[in-house]
PDB file with SEQRES, HELIX, SHEET and CRYST1 records, atoms N, CA, C and O in Angstrom:
SEQRES   1 A   76  CYS PRO GLU ASN TYR LYS ALA GLY ASP VAL VAL GLN GLN          
SEQRES   2 A   76  GLN GLU GLY CYS GLY ILE ILE ARG CYS TYR GLU ASP LEU          
SEQRES   3 A   76  ALA GLU PHE VAL GLY CYS GLY SER SER TYR VAL GLU HIS          
SEQRES   4 A   76  ASP ARG THR SER CYS TYR ILE SER TYR ASN THR GLU LEU          
SEQRES   5 A   76  ASN TYR PRO ASP CYS CYS THR PRO ASN VAL VAL CYS ALA          
SEQRES   6 A   76  GLY ASP GLU GLY PHE ASP GLU THR GLN LEU ALA                  
HELIX    1 AA1 ASP A   56  CYS A   58  5                                   3    
HELIX    2 AA2 GLU A   72  GLN A   74  5                                   3    
SHEET    1 AA1 3 VAL A  10  GLN A  12  0                                        
SHEET    2 AA1 3 GLY A  18  TYR A  23 -1                                        
SHEET    3 AA1 3 LEU A  26  GLY A  31 -1                                        
SHEET    1 AA2 2 ILE A  46  SER A  47  0                                        
SHEET    2 AA2 2 ASN A  61  VAL A  62 -1                                        
CRYST1    1.000    1.000    1.000  90.00  90.00  90.00 P 1           1          
ATOM      1  N   CYS A   1     127.660 101.508  97.113  1.00  0.00           N  
ATOM      2  CA  CYS A   1     126.465 100.981  96.745  1.00  0.00           C  
ATOM      3  C   CYS A   1     126.452  99.731  96.349  1.00  0.00           C  
ATOM      4  O   CYS A   1     127.462  99.251  95.833  1.00  0.00           O  
ATOM      5  N   PRO A   2     125.076  98.844  96.558  1.00  0.00           N  
ATOM      6  CA  PRO A   2     125.036  97.698  96.081  1.00  0.00           C  
ATOM      7  C   PRO A   2     125.375  97.300  94.640  1.00  0.00           C  
ATOM      8  O   PRO A   2     125.360  98.176  93.776  1.00  0.00           O  
ATOM      9  N   GLU A   3     125.708  95.915  94.297  1.00  0.00           N  
ATOM     10  CA  GLU A   3     125.958  95.645  93.258  1.00  0.00           C  
ATOM     11  C   GLU A   3     126.570  96.254  92.083  1.00  0.00           C  
ATOM     12  O   GLU A   3     126.087  96.356  90.955  1.00  0.00           O  
ATOM     13  N   ASN A   4     127.809  96.681  92.553  1.00  0.00           N  
ATOM     14  CA  ASN A   4     128.582  97.747  91.798  1.00  0.00           C  
ATOM     15  C   ASN A   4     128.068  98.828  91.236  1.00  0.00           C  
ATOM     16  O   ASN A   4     128.792  99.318  90.369  1.00  0.00           O  
ATOM     17  N   TYR A   5     126.874  99.469  91.474  1.00  0.00           N  
ATOM     18  CA  TYR A   5     126.127 100.646  90.855  1.00  0.00           C  
ATOM     19  C   TYR A   5     127.266 101.896  91.427  1.00  0.00           C  
ATOM     20  O   TYR A   5     127.969 101.680  92.414  1.00  0.00           O  
ATOM     21  N   LYS A   6     127.312 102.889  90.844  1.00  0.00           N  
ATOM     22  CA  LYS A   6     128.240 103.851  91.293  1.00  0.00           C  
ATOM     23  C   LYS A   6     127.478 105.044  91.814  1.00  0.00           C  
ATOM     24  O   LYS A   6     126.257 104.952  91.938  1.00  0.00           O  
ATOM     25  N   ALA A   7     128.250 106.400  92.196  1.00  0.00           N  
ATOM     26  CA  ALA A   7     127.427 107.694  92.570  1.00  0.00           C  
ATOM     27  C   ALA A   7     126.874 108.339  91.588  1.00  0.00           C  
ATOM     28  O   ALA A   7     127.472 108.574  90.538  1.00  0.00           O  
ATOM     29  N   GLY A   8     125.515 108.738  91.859  1.00  0.00           N  
ATOM     30  CA  GLY A   8     124.713 109.372  91.112  1.00  0.00           C  
ATOM     31  C   GLY A   8     123.723 108.400  90.570  1.00  0.00           C  
ATOM     32  O   GLY A   8     122.647 108.833  90.156  1.00  0.00           O  
ATOM     33  N   ASP A   9     124.011 107.008  90.530  1.00  0.00           N  
ATOM     34  CA  ASP A   9     122.760 106.193  90.317  1.00  0.00           C  
ATOM     35  C   ASP A   9     121.328 106.324  91.135  1.00  0.00           C  
ATOM     36  O   ASP A   9     121.465 106.664  92.310  1.00  0.00           O  
ATOM     37  N   VAL A  10     120.231 106.145  90.768  1.00  0.00           N  
ATOM     38  CA  VAL A  10     119.310 105.623  91.410  1.00  0.00           C  
ATOM     39  C   VAL A  10     118.802 104.307  91.128  1.00  0.00           C  
ATOM     40  O   VAL A  10     118.668 103.956  89.956  1.00  0.00           O  
ATOM     41  N   VAL A  11     118.517 103.575  92.044  1.00  0.00           N  
ATOM     42  CA  VAL A  11     118.085 101.836  91.849  1.00  0.00           C  
ATOM     43  C   VAL A  11     116.947 101.659  92.707  1.00  0.00           C  
ATOM     44  O   VAL A  11     116.888 101.993  93.891  1.00  0.00           O  
ATOM     45  N   GLN A  12     116.007 101.084  91.994  1.00  0.00           N  
ATOM     46  CA  GLN A  12     114.836 100.718  92.519  1.00  0.00           C  
ATOM     47  C   GLN A  12     114.747  99.476  93.324  1.00  0.00           C  
ATOM     48  O   GLN A  12     115.054  98.415  92.780  1.00  0.00           O  
ATOM     49  N   GLN A  13     114.373  99.492  94.520  1.00  0.00           N  
ATOM     50  CA  GLN A  13     114.979  98.296  95.278  1.00  0.00           C  
ATOM     51  C   GLN A  13     113.954  97.019  94.739  1.00  0.00           C  
ATOM     52  O   GLN A  13     112.822  97.197  94.288  1.00  0.00           O  
ATOM     53  N   GLN A  14     114.655  95.654  94.903  1.00  0.00           N  
ATOM     54  CA  GLN A  14     114.142  94.681  94.255  1.00  0.00           C  
ATOM     55  C   GLN A  14     112.841  94.266  95.149  1.00  0.00           C  
ATOM     56  O   GLN A  14     111.805  93.921  94.581  1.00  0.00           O  
ATOM     57  N   GLU A  15     112.930  94.309  96.469  1.00  0.00           N  
ATOM     58  CA  GLU A  15     111.643  93.915  97.147  1.00  0.00           C  
ATOM     59  C   GLU A  15     111.173  95.169  98.147  1.00  0.00           C  
ATOM     60  O   GLU A  15     112.086  95.895  98.538  1.00  0.00           O  
ATOM     61  N   GLY A  16     110.150  95.399  98.480  1.00  0.00           N  
ATOM     62  CA  GLY A  16     109.390  96.179  99.070  1.00  0.00           C  
ATOM     63  C   GLY A  16     109.286  97.352  98.267  1.00  0.00           C  
ATOM     64  O   GLY A  16     109.236  97.132  97.057  1.00  0.00           O  
ATOM     65  N   CYS A  17     109.236  98.683  98.676  1.00  0.00           N  
ATOM     66  CA  CYS A  17     108.972  99.533  98.065  1.00  0.00           C  
ATOM     67  C   CYS A  17     109.799 100.951  98.355  1.00  0.00           C  
ATOM     68  O   CYS A  17     109.515 101.687  99.300  1.00  0.00           O  
ATOM     69  N   GLY A  18     110.817 101.212  97.442  1.00  0.00           N  
ATOM     70  CA  GLY A  18     111.778 102.165  97.797  1.00  0.00           C  
ATOM     71  C   GLY A  18     112.929 102.365  96.577  1.00  0.00           C  
ATOM     72  O   GLY A  18     112.891 101.734  95.521  1.00  0.00           O  
ATOM     73  N   ILE A  19     113.826 103.235  96.878  1.00  0.00           N  
ATOM     74  CA  ILE A  19     114.943 103.374  95.915  1.00  0.00           C  
ATOM     75  C   ILE A  19     116.211 103.690  97.055  1.00  0.00           C  
ATOM     76  O   ILE A  19     116.309 104.046  98.229  1.00  0.00           O  
ATOM     77  N   ILE A  20     117.103 103.316  95.910  1.00  0.00           N  
ATOM     78  CA  ILE A  20     118.615 103.424  96.727  1.00  0.00           C  
ATOM     79  C   ILE A  20     119.387 104.567  95.654  1.00  0.00           C  
ATOM     80  O   ILE A  20     119.415 104.608  94.424  1.00  0.00           O  
ATOM     81  N   ARG A  21     120.008 105.487  96.733  1.00  0.00           N  
ATOM     82  CA  ARG A  21     120.255 106.717  95.854  1.00  0.00           C  
ATOM     83  C   ARG A  21     121.967 106.571  96.244  1.00  0.00           C  
ATOM     84  O   ARG A  21     122.420 106.599  97.388  1.00  0.00           O  
ATOM     85  N   CYS A  22     122.747 106.414  95.001  1.00  0.00           N  
ATOM     86  CA  CYS A  22     123.840 106.271  95.272  1.00  0.00           C  
ATOM     87  C   CYS A  22     124.615 107.365  95.349  1.00  0.00           C  
ATOM     88  O   CYS A  22     124.268 108.254  94.572  1.00  0.00           O  
ATOM     89  N   TYR A  23     126.023 107.721  96.369  1.00  0.00           N  
ATOM     90  CA  TYR A  23     126.587 108.483  96.385  1.00  0.00           C  
ATOM     91  C   TYR A  23     128.151 108.261  96.562  1.00  0.00           C  
ATOM     92  O   TYR A  23     128.505 107.084  96.636  1.00  0.00           O  
ATOM     93  N   GLU A  24     129.033 109.142  96.631  1.00  0.00           N  
ATOM     94  CA  GLU A  24     130.223 108.635  96.318  1.00  0.00           C  
ATOM     95  C   GLU A  24     130.655 107.721  97.372  1.00  0.00           C  
ATOM     96  O   GLU A  24     131.338 106.768  96.996  1.00  0.00           O  
ATOM     97  N   ASP A  25     130.427 107.809  98.458  1.00  0.00           N  
ATOM     98  CA  ASP A  25     131.122 107.077  99.731  1.00  0.00           C  
ATOM     99  C   ASP A  25     129.792 106.816 100.772  1.00  0.00           C  
ATOM    100  O   ASP A  25     129.927 106.791 101.995  1.00  0.00           O  
ATOM    101  N   LEU A  26     128.636 106.647 100.157  1.00  0.00           N  
ATOM    102  CA  LEU A  26     127.478 106.079 101.039  1.00  0.00           C  
ATOM    103  C   LEU A  26     126.456 105.601 100.153  1.00  0.00           C  
ATOM    104  O   LEU A  26     126.626 105.654  98.935  1.00  0.00           O  
ATOM    105  N   ALA A  27     125.307 105.094 100.711  1.00  0.00           N  
ATOM    106  CA  ALA A  27     124.199 104.844 100.008  1.00  0.00           C  
ATOM    107  C   ALA A  27     123.108 105.163 100.704  1.00  0.00           C  
ATOM    108  O   ALA A  27     123.080 104.743 101.861  1.00  0.00           O  
ATOM    109  N   GLU A  28     121.868 106.015 100.184  1.00  0.00           N  
ATOM    110  CA  GLU A  28     120.803 106.416 100.829  1.00  0.00           C  
ATOM    111  C   GLU A  28     119.584 105.166 100.485  1.00  0.00           C  
ATOM    112  O   GLU A  28     119.426 104.666  99.372  1.00  0.00           O  
ATOM    113  N   PHE A  29     118.914 104.871 101.530  1.00  0.00           N  
ATOM    114  CA  PHE A  29     118.002 104.122 100.876  1.00  0.00           C  
ATOM    115  C   PHE A  29     116.601 104.775 101.495  1.00  0.00           C  
ATOM    116  O   PHE A  29     116.606 105.112 102.679  1.00  0.00           O  
ATOM    117  N   VAL A  30     115.566 104.929 100.800  1.00  0.00           N  
ATOM    118  CA  VAL A  30     114.572 105.809 100.889  1.00  0.00           C  
ATOM    119  C   VAL A  30     113.240 105.034 100.495  1.00  0.00           C  
ATOM    120  O   VAL A  30     113.227 104.191  99.597  1.00  0.00           O  
ATOM    121  N   GLY A  31     112.126 105.385 101.235  1.00  0.00           N  
ATOM    122  CA  GLY A  31     111.125 104.207 101.231  1.00  0.00           C  
ATOM    123  C   GLY A  31     109.808 105.200 101.847  1.00  0.00           C  
ATOM    124  O   GLY A  31     109.934 106.392 102.129  1.00  0.00           O  
ATOM    125  N   CYS A  32     108.720 104.517 101.957  1.00  0.00           N  
ATOM    126  CA  CYS A  32     107.224 105.261 102.367  1.00  0.00           C  
ATOM    127  C   CYS A  32     107.370 105.744 103.467  1.00  0.00           C  
ATOM    128  O   CYS A  32     107.839 105.130 104.425  1.00  0.00           O  
ATOM    129  N   GLY A  33     106.960 106.995 103.482  1.00  0.00           N  
ATOM    130  CA  GLY A  33     106.348 107.418 105.116  1.00  0.00           C  
ATOM    131  C   GLY A  33     105.438 106.584 105.273  1.00  0.00           C  
ATOM    132  O   GLY A  33     105.016 105.676 104.556  1.00  0.00           O  
ATOM    133  N   SER A  34     105.054 107.103 106.661  1.00  0.00           N  
ATOM    134  CA  SER A  34     103.229 106.623 107.146  1.00  0.00           C  
ATOM    135  C   SER A  34     102.273 107.094 106.543  1.00  0.00           C  
ATOM    136  O   SER A  34     102.559 108.100 105.893  1.00  0.00           O  
ATOM    137  N   SER A  35     101.309 106.791 106.499  1.00  0.00           N  
ATOM    138  CA  SER A  35     100.102 107.221 106.501  1.00  0.00           C  
ATOM    139  C   SER A  35      99.031 106.629 106.892  1.00  0.00           C  
ATOM    140  O   SER A  35      99.052 105.430 107.172  1.00  0.00           O  
ATOM    141  N   TYR A  36      97.845 107.416 106.980  1.00  0.00           N  
ATOM    142  CA  TYR A  36      96.516 106.825 107.758  1.00  0.00           C  
ATOM    143  C   TYR A  36      95.543 106.962 106.614  1.00  0.00           C  
ATOM    144  O   TYR A  36      95.468 107.959 105.897  1.00  0.00           O  
ATOM    145  N   VAL A  37      94.745 105.786 106.496  1.00  0.00           N  
ATOM    146  CA  VAL A  37      93.437 106.042 105.778  1.00  0.00           C  
ATOM    147  C   VAL A  37      92.196 105.540 106.341  1.00  0.00           C  
ATOM    148  O   VAL A  37      92.080 104.346 106.619  1.00  0.00           O  
ATOM    149  N   GLU A  38      91.207 106.429 106.536  1.00  0.00           N  
ATOM    150  CA  GLU A  38      90.109 105.825 107.385  1.00  0.00           C  
ATOM    151  C   GLU A  38      89.291 104.661 106.675  1.00  0.00           C  
ATOM    152  O   GLU A  38      89.039 104.687 105.470  1.00  0.00           O  
ATOM    153  N   HIS A  39      88.958 103.794 107.397  1.00  0.00           N  
ATOM    154  CA  HIS A  39      88.237 102.717 106.156  1.00  0.00           C  
ATOM    155  C   HIS A  39      87.579 101.888 107.625  1.00  0.00           C  
ATOM    156  O   HIS A  39      87.958 101.931 108.796  1.00  0.00           O  
ATOM    157  N   ASP A  40      86.492 101.176 106.991  1.00  0.00           N  
ATOM    158  CA  ASP A  40      85.686 100.333 108.056  1.00  0.00           C  
ATOM    159  C   ASP A  40      86.720  98.971 108.033  1.00  0.00           C  
ATOM    160  O   ASP A  40      86.660  98.160 107.109  1.00  0.00           O  
ATOM    161  N   ARG A  41      87.533  98.850 108.998  1.00  0.00           N  
ATOM    162  CA  ARG A  41      87.923  97.556 109.240  1.00  0.00           C  
ATOM    163  C   ARG A  41      87.494  96.138 109.555  1.00  0.00           C  
ATOM    164  O   ARG A  41      88.199  95.137 109.680  1.00  0.00           O  
ATOM    165  N   THR A  42      85.985  96.296 109.673  1.00  0.00           N  
ATOM    166  CA  THR A  42      85.551  94.675 109.604  1.00  0.00           C  
ATOM    167  C   THR A  42      85.327  94.473 108.237  1.00  0.00           C  
ATOM    168  O   THR A  42      85.094  93.319 107.879  1.00  0.00           O  
ATOM    169  N   SER A  43      85.352  95.372 107.401  1.00  0.00           N  
ATOM    170  CA  SER A  43      85.059  94.574 105.739  1.00  0.00           C  
ATOM    171  C   SER A  43      85.939  94.990 104.751  1.00  0.00           C  
ATOM    172  O   SER A  43      85.849  94.663 103.568  1.00  0.00           O  
ATOM    173  N   CYS A  44      86.988  95.878 105.345  1.00  0.00           N  
ATOM    174  CA  CYS A  44      88.043  96.634 104.524  1.00  0.00           C  
ATOM    175  C   CYS A  44      89.305  96.312 104.972  1.00  0.00           C  
ATOM    176  O   CYS A  44      89.365  95.679 106.026  1.00  0.00           O  
ATOM    177  N   TYR A  45      90.386  96.625 104.374  1.00  0.00           N  
ATOM    178  CA  TYR A  45      92.053  96.470 104.739  1.00  0.00           C  
ATOM    179  C   TYR A  45      92.658  97.470 103.674  1.00  0.00           C  
ATOM    180  O   TYR A  45      92.049  97.896 102.693  1.00  0.00           O  
ATOM    181  N   ILE A  46      93.930  97.766 104.024  1.00  0.00           N  
ATOM    182  CA  ILE A  46      94.815  98.590 103.193  1.00  0.00           C  
ATOM    183  C   ILE A  46      95.450  97.441 102.410  1.00  0.00           C  
ATOM    184  O   ILE A  46      95.602  96.282 102.796  1.00  0.00           O  
ATOM    185  N   SER A  47      95.787  97.976 101.247  1.00  0.00           N  
ATOM    186  CA  SER A  47      97.014  97.166 100.602  1.00  0.00           C  
ATOM    187  C   SER A  47      98.069  98.295  99.944  1.00  0.00           C  
ATOM    188  O   SER A  47      98.102  99.521 100.054  1.00  0.00           O  
ATOM    189  N   TYR A  48      98.811  97.466  99.306  1.00  0.00           N  
ATOM    190  CA  TYR A  48      99.646  98.259  98.427  1.00  0.00           C  
ATOM    191  C   TYR A  48     100.060  97.502  97.312  1.00  0.00           C  
ATOM    192  O   TYR A  48     100.096  96.272  97.351  1.00  0.00           O  
ATOM    193  N   ASN A  49     100.341  98.088  96.428  1.00  0.00           N  
ATOM    194  CA  ASN A  49     101.163  97.606  94.822  1.00  0.00           C  
ATOM    195  C   ASN A  49     102.155  97.549  94.948  1.00  0.00           C  
ATOM    196  O   ASN A  49     102.668  98.649  94.746  1.00  0.00           O  
ATOM    197  N   THR A  50     103.071  96.564  95.284  1.00  0.00           N  
ATOM    198  CA  THR A  50     104.558  96.745  95.259  1.00  0.00           C  
ATOM    199  C   THR A  50     105.104  96.237  93.840  1.00  0.00           C  
ATOM    200  O   THR A  50     106.299  95.959  93.734  1.00  0.00           O  
ATOM    201  N   GLU A  51     104.189  96.108  92.695  1.00  0.00           N  
ATOM    202  CA  GLU A  51     104.359  95.546  91.480  1.00  0.00           C  
ATOM    203  C   GLU A  51     105.216  97.336  90.913  1.00  0.00           C  
ATOM    204  O   GLU A  51     106.299  97.458  90.341  1.00  0.00           O  
ATOM    205  N   LEU A  52     104.321  98.378  91.308  1.00  0.00           N  
ATOM    206  CA  LEU A  52     104.681  99.567  91.037  1.00  0.00           C  
ATOM    207  C   LEU A  52     105.916 100.259  91.317  1.00  0.00           C  
ATOM    208  O   LEU A  52     106.396  99.859  92.378  1.00  0.00           O  
ATOM    209  N   ASN A  53     106.529 101.056  90.813  1.00  0.00           N  
ATOM    210  CA  ASN A  53     107.985 101.542  91.056  1.00  0.00           C  
ATOM    211  C   ASN A  53     107.566 102.713  92.395  1.00  0.00           C  
ATOM    212  O   ASN A  53     106.493 103.298  92.548  1.00  0.00           O  
ATOM    213  N   TYR A  54     108.444 102.771  92.997  1.00  0.00           N  
ATOM    214  CA  TYR A  54     108.839 103.988  93.960  1.00  0.00           C  
ATOM    215  C   TYR A  54     108.214 105.251  93.022  1.00  0.00           C  
ATOM    216  O   TYR A  54     108.282 105.323  91.795  1.00  0.00           O  
ATOM    217  N   PRO A  55     107.787 105.914  93.644  1.00  0.00           N  
ATOM    218  CA  PRO A  55     106.995 106.327  94.952  1.00  0.00           C  
ATOM    219  C   PRO A  55     105.326 105.734  94.879  1.00  0.00           C  
ATOM    220  O   PRO A  55     104.530 105.705  95.816  1.00  0.00           O  
ATOM    221  N   ASP A  56     105.119 105.325  93.585  1.00  0.00           N  
ATOM    222  CA  ASP A  56     103.600 104.599  93.325  1.00  0.00           C  
ATOM    223  C   ASP A  56     103.254 103.766  94.209  1.00  0.00           C  
ATOM    224  O   ASP A  56     102.167 103.693  94.782  1.00  0.00           O  
ATOM    225  N   CYS A  57     104.454 102.926  94.376  1.00  0.00           N  
ATOM    226  CA  CYS A  57     103.829 101.587  95.259  1.00  0.00           C  
ATOM    227  C   CYS A  57     103.925 102.108  96.638  1.00  0.00           C  
ATOM    228  O   CYS A  57     104.143 101.165  97.398  1.00  0.00           O  
ATOM    229  N   CYS A  58     103.834 103.428  97.368  1.00  0.00           N  
ATOM    230  CA  CYS A  58     103.604 103.904  98.405  1.00  0.00           C  
ATOM    231  C   CYS A  58     102.126 103.870  98.808  1.00  0.00           C  
ATOM    232  O   CYS A  58     101.603 103.616  99.893  1.00  0.00           O  
ATOM    233  N   THR A  59     101.508 104.260  97.403  1.00  0.00           N  
ATOM    234  CA  THR A  59     100.156 104.431  97.651  1.00  0.00           C  
ATOM    235  C   THR A  59      99.114 103.601  98.182  1.00  0.00           C  
ATOM    236  O   THR A  59      98.786 102.615  97.523  1.00  0.00           O  
ATOM    237  N   PRO A  60      98.431 103.893  99.485  1.00  0.00           N  
ATOM    238  CA  PRO A  60      97.402 103.156 100.131  1.00  0.00           C  
ATOM    239  C   PRO A  60      96.100 102.640  99.104  1.00  0.00           C  
ATOM    240  O   PRO A  60      95.486 103.467  98.431  1.00  0.00           O  
ATOM    241  N   ASN A  61      95.853 101.556  99.083  1.00  0.00           N  
ATOM    242  CA  ASN A  61      94.550 101.368  98.255  1.00  0.00           C  
ATOM    243  C   ASN A  61      93.655 100.598  99.435  1.00  0.00           C  
ATOM    244  O   ASN A  61      94.031  99.614 100.072  1.00  0.00           O  
ATOM    245  N   VAL A  62      92.675 101.127  99.536  1.00  0.00           N  
ATOM    246  CA  VAL A  62      91.157 100.239 100.406  1.00  0.00           C  
ATOM    247  C   VAL A  62      90.771  99.154  99.495  1.00  0.00           C  
ATOM    248  O   VAL A  62      90.306  99.373  98.376  1.00  0.00           O  
ATOM    249  N   VAL A  63      90.955  98.058  99.949  1.00  0.00           N  
ATOM    250  CA  VAL A  63      90.236  96.988  99.616  1.00  0.00           C  
ATOM    251  C   VAL A  63      88.981  96.383 100.489  1.00  0.00           C  
ATOM    252  O   VAL A  63      89.126  95.900 101.611  1.00  0.00           O  
ATOM    253  N   CYS A  64      87.754  96.484  99.812  1.00  0.00           N  
ATOM    254  CA  CYS A  64      86.783  95.671 100.878  1.00  0.00           C  
ATOM    255  C   CYS A  64      86.116  94.765 100.032  1.00  0.00           C  
ATOM    256  O   CYS A  64      86.271  94.783  98.811  1.00  0.00           O  
ATOM    257  N   ALA A  65      85.302  93.886 100.687  1.00  0.00           N  
ATOM    258  CA  ALA A  65      84.377  92.768 100.488  1.00  0.00           C  
ATOM    259  C   ALA A  65      83.721  93.319  99.204  1.00  0.00           C  
ATOM    260  O   ALA A  65      83.450  94.514  99.088  1.00  0.00           O  
ATOM    261  N   GLY A  66      83.476  92.404  98.242  1.00  0.00           N  
ATOM    262  CA  GLY A  66      82.857  92.652  97.042  1.00  0.00           C  
ATOM    263  C   GLY A  66      84.021  93.333  96.113  1.00  0.00           C  
ATOM    264  O   GLY A  66      83.845  93.261  94.896  1.00  0.00           O  
ATOM    265  N   ASP A  67      84.862  93.802  96.460  1.00  0.00           N  
ATOM    266  CA  ASP A  67      86.339  94.369  95.500  1.00  0.00           C  
ATOM    267  C   ASP A  67      86.526  93.116  94.622  1.00  0.00           C  
ATOM    268  O   ASP A  67      86.142  91.994  94.950  1.00  0.00           O  
ATOM    269  N   GLU A  68      87.158  93.424  93.469  1.00  0.00           N  
ATOM    270  CA  GLU A  68      88.310  92.657  92.850  1.00  0.00           C  
ATOM    271  C   GLU A  68      89.351  92.391  93.312  1.00  0.00           C  
ATOM    272  O   GLU A  68      90.147  93.315  93.481  1.00  0.00           O  
ATOM    273  N   GLY A  69      89.772  90.860  93.730  1.00  0.00           N  
ATOM    274  CA  GLY A  69      90.748  90.539  94.669  1.00  0.00           C  
ATOM    275  C   GLY A  69      90.719  90.636  96.139  1.00  0.00           C  
ATOM    276  O   GLY A  69      91.624  90.294  96.901  1.00  0.00           O  
ATOM    277  N   PHE A  70      89.438  91.204  96.487  1.00  0.00           N  
ATOM    278  CA  PHE A  70      89.608  90.824  98.337  1.00  0.00           C  
ATOM    279  C   PHE A  70      90.037  89.407  98.620  1.00  0.00           C  
ATOM    280  O   PHE A  70      89.635  88.460  97.944  1.00  0.00           O  
ATOM    281  N   ASP A  71      90.869  89.287  99.643  1.00  0.00           N  
ATOM    282  CA  ASP A  71      91.116  88.441 100.671  1.00  0.00           C  
ATOM    283  C   ASP A  71      90.803  88.744 101.959  1.00  0.00           C  
ATOM    284  O   ASP A  71      91.379  89.582 102.653  1.00  0.00           O  
ATOM    285  N   GLU A  72      89.489  87.758 102.408  1.00  0.00           N  
ATOM    286  CA  GLU A  72      89.298  88.016 103.719  1.00  0.00           C  
ATOM    287  C   GLU A  72      90.515  87.775 104.616  1.00  0.00           C  
ATOM    288  O   GLU A  72      90.660  88.675 105.442  1.00  0.00           O  
ATOM    289  N   THR A  73      91.483  86.737 104.676  1.00  0.00           N  
ATOM    290  CA  THR A  73      92.451  86.721 105.586  1.00  0.00           C  
ATOM    291  C   THR A  73      93.012  88.039 105.852  1.00  0.00           C  
ATOM    292  O   THR A  73      93.498  88.207 106.970  1.00  0.00           O  
ATOM    293  N   GLN A  74      93.034  89.136 104.906  1.00  0.00           N  
ATOM    294  CA  GLN A  74      93.597  90.536 105.118  1.00  0.00           C  
ATOM    295  C   GLN A  74      93.182  91.098 106.122  1.00  0.00           C  
ATOM    296  O   GLN A  74      93.971  91.819 106.733  1.00  0.00           O  
ATOM    297  N   LEU A  75      92.068  90.971 106.513  1.00  0.00           N  
ATOM    298  CA  LEU A  75      91.367  91.886 107.500  1.00  0.00           C  
ATOM    299  C   LEU A  75      91.567  91.963 108.784  1.00  0.00           C  
ATOM    300  O   LEU A  75      92.036  90.862 109.073  1.00  0.00           O  
ATOM    301  N   ALA A  76      91.495  92.632 109.795  1.00  0.00           N  
ATOM    302  CA  ALA A  76      92.378  92.906 111.049  1.00  0.00           C  
ATOM    303  C   ALA A  76      91.593  92.147 112.134  1.00  0.00           C  
ATOM    304  O   ALA A  76      91.999  92.136 113.296  1.00  0.00           O  
TER     305      ALA A  76                                                      
END                                                                             
């Protein structure tokens, strides 16, 4: 496992959204699966709160024009 973690440790990844599970002779990287959220792509986009720990950081959020934090550059 990275950074001298040992078997049995579960470590939150520093970047992105996921965890590392440490075993005796391997490390398992676990991240978000895929998802689809219906939304109006002309005025909304999907965002993820990567400040949250796994698995909460995997939850997609639909952000639309007029919502707090809306960033027009994120529109497809």
